[in-house]
Tab-separated table of C-alpha atoms and ligand atoms in Angstrom:
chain	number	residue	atom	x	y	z
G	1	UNK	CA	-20.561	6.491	31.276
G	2	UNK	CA	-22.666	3.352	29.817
G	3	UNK	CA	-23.605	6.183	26.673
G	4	UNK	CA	-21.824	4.770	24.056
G	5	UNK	CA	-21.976	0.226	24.378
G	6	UNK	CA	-19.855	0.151	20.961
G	7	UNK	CA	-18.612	-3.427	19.676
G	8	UNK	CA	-15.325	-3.111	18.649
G	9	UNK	CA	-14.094	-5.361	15.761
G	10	UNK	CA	-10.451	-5.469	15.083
G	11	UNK	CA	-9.970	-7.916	12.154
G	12	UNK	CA	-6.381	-8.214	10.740
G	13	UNK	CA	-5.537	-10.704	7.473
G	14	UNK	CA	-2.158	-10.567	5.199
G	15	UNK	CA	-1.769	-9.981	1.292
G	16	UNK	CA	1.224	-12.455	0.301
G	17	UNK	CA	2.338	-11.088	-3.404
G	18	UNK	CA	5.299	-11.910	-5.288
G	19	UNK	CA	6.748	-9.036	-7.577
G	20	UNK	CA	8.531	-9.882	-11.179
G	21	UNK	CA	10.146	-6.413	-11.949
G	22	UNK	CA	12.329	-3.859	-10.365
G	23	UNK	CA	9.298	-1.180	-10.115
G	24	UNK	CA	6.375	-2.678	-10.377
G	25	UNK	CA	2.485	-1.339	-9.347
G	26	UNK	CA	0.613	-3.871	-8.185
G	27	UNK	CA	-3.278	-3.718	-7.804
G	28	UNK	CA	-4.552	-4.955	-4.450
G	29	UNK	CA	-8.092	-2.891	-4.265
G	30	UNK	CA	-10.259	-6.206	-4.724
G	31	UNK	CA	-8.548	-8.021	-1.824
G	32	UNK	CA	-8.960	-5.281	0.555
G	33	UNK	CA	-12.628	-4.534	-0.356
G	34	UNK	CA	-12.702	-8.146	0.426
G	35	UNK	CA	-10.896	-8.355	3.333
G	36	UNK	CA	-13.486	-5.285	4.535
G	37	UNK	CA	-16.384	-7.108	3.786
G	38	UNK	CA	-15.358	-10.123	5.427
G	39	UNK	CA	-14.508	-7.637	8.659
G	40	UNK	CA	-18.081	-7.443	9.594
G	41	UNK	CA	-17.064	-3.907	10.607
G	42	UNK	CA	-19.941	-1.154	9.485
G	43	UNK	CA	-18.269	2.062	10.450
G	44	UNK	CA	-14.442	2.683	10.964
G	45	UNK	CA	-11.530	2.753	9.481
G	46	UNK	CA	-9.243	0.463	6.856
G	47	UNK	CA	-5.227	0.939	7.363
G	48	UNK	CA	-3.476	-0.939	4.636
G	49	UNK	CA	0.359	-1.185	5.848
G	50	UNK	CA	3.555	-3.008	3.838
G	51	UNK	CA	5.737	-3.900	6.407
G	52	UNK	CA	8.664	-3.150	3.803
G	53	UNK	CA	11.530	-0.783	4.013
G	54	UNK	CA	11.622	-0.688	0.284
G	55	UNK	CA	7.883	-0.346	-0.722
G	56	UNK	CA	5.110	1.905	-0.534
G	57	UNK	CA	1.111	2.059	-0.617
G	58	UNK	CA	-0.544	4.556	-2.383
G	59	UNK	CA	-4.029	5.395	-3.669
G	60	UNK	CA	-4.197	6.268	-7.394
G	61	UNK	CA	-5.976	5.589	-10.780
G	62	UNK	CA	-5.146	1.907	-12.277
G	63	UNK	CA	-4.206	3.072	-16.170
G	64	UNK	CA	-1.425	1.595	-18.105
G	65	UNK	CA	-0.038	5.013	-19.038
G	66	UNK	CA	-0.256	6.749	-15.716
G	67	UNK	CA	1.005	3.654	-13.521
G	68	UNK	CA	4.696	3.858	-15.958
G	69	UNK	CA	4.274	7.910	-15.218
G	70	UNK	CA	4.501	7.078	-11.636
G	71	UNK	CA	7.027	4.643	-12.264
G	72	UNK	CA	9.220	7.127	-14.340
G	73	UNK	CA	8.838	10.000	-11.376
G	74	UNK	CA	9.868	7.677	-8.775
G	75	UNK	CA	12.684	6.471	-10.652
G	76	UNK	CA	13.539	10.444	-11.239
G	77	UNK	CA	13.078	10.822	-7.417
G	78	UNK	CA	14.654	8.369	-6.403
G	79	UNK	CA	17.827	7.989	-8.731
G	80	UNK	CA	18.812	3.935	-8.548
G	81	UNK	CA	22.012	3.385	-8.882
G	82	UNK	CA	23.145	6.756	-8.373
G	83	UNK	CA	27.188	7.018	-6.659
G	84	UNK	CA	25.464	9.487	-4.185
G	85	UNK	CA	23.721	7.076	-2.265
G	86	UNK	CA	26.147	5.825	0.466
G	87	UNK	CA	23.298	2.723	1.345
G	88	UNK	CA	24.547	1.607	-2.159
G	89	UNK	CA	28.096	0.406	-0.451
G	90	UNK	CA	26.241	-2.284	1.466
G	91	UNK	CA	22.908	-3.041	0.106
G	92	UNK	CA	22.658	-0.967	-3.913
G	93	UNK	CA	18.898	-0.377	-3.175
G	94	UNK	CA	19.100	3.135	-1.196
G	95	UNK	CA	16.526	4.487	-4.136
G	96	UNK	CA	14.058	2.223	-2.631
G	97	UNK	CA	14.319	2.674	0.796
G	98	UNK	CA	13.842	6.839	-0.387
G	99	UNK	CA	11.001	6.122	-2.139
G	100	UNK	CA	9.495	4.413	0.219
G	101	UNK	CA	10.465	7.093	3.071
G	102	UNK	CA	8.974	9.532	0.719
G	103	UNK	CA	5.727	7.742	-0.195
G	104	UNK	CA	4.824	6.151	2.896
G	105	UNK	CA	4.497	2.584	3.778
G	106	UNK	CA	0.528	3.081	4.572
G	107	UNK	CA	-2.576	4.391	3.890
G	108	UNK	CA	-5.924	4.682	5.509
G	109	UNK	CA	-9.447	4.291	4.205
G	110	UNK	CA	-12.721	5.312	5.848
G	111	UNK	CA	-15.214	2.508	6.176
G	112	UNK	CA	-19.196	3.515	6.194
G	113	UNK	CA	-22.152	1.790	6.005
G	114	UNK	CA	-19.811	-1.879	5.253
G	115	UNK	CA	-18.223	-0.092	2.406
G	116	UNK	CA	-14.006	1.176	1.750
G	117	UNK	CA	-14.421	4.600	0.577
G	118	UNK	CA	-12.547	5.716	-2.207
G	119	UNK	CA	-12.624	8.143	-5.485
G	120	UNK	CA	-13.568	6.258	-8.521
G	121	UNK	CA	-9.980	6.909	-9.477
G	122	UNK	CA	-7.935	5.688	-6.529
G	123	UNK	CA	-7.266	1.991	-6.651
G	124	UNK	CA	-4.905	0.908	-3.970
G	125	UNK	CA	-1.502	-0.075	-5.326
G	126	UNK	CA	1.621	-1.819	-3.225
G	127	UNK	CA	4.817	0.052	-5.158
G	128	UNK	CA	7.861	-1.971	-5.575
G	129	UNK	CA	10.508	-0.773	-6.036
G	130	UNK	CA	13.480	-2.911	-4.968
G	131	UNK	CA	11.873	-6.086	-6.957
G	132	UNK	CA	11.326	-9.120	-7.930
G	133	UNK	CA	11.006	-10.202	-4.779
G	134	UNK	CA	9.489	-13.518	-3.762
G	135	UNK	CA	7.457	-12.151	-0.619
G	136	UNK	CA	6.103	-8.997	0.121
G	137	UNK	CA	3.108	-8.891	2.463
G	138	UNK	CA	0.305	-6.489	2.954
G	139	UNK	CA	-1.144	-6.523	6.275
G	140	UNK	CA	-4.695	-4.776	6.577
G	141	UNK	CA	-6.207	-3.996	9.583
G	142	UNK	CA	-10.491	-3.064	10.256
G	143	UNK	CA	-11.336	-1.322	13.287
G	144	UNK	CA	-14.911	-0.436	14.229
G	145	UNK	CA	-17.843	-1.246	14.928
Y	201	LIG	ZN1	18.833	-1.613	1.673
């Protein structure tokens, strides 16, 4: 039973970010590493959560061209403004509370040896899309050991 004597770290800290546009990708891959490094954890895992309705996280390459690609397919996705959206009645943001059903409001990251793992080419973006909006928050939790 006595095996395994892990010590579990759980180690939770919030992003605050303001957003300036409508869509907007914004590049939070330095304050997570961060945050990791500051865990203490070694081995385990890095979930990186908005609590939004009308935002997303992804994992993707940071390059001018590609982030207004994703931008453009979203907004193709998505269709703001569209008279099909009954949300629209009440609220006119229904294309961002799609896109954000359809991305996902999370992503997880393995952590080894101290270190988020990640391809060279996925830096970890929040994705507005209901912006600007004064306070979004990030919150990213480190479990392990
Ligand atoms: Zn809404």
């Amino acid at each position: 039973m006595d095996k395994w004597c892990l010590e579990l770290i759980v180690y939770i800290r919030e992003i605050a970010l303001s957003t300036s546009k409508q869509f907007e990708l914004i590049d939070i891959t330095y304050r997570v590493e961060k945050i990791v490094e500051e865990s203490g954890v070694r081995n385990g895992i890095v979930l990186v959560f908005a609590p939004h309705a009308t935002a997303a996280i992804i994992a993707n390459e940071h390059e001018s061209g590609l982030i207004s690609d994703i931008i453009e397919e979203i907004k193709d996705l998505t269709k703001p403004g569209s008279s099909r959206w009954r949300h629209n009645i009440i609220d006119d943001n229904a294309h961002a509370h799609i896109g954000s059903a359809l991305i996902g409001a999370d992503r997880v990251f393995p952590v080894i040896n101290g270190r988020l793992i990640r391809g060279t080419w996925q830096n970890i973006f929040l994705v507005e899309m209901d912006g600007p909006r004064s306070r979004r928050r990030v919150i990213v939790t480190v479990m392990g050991e």
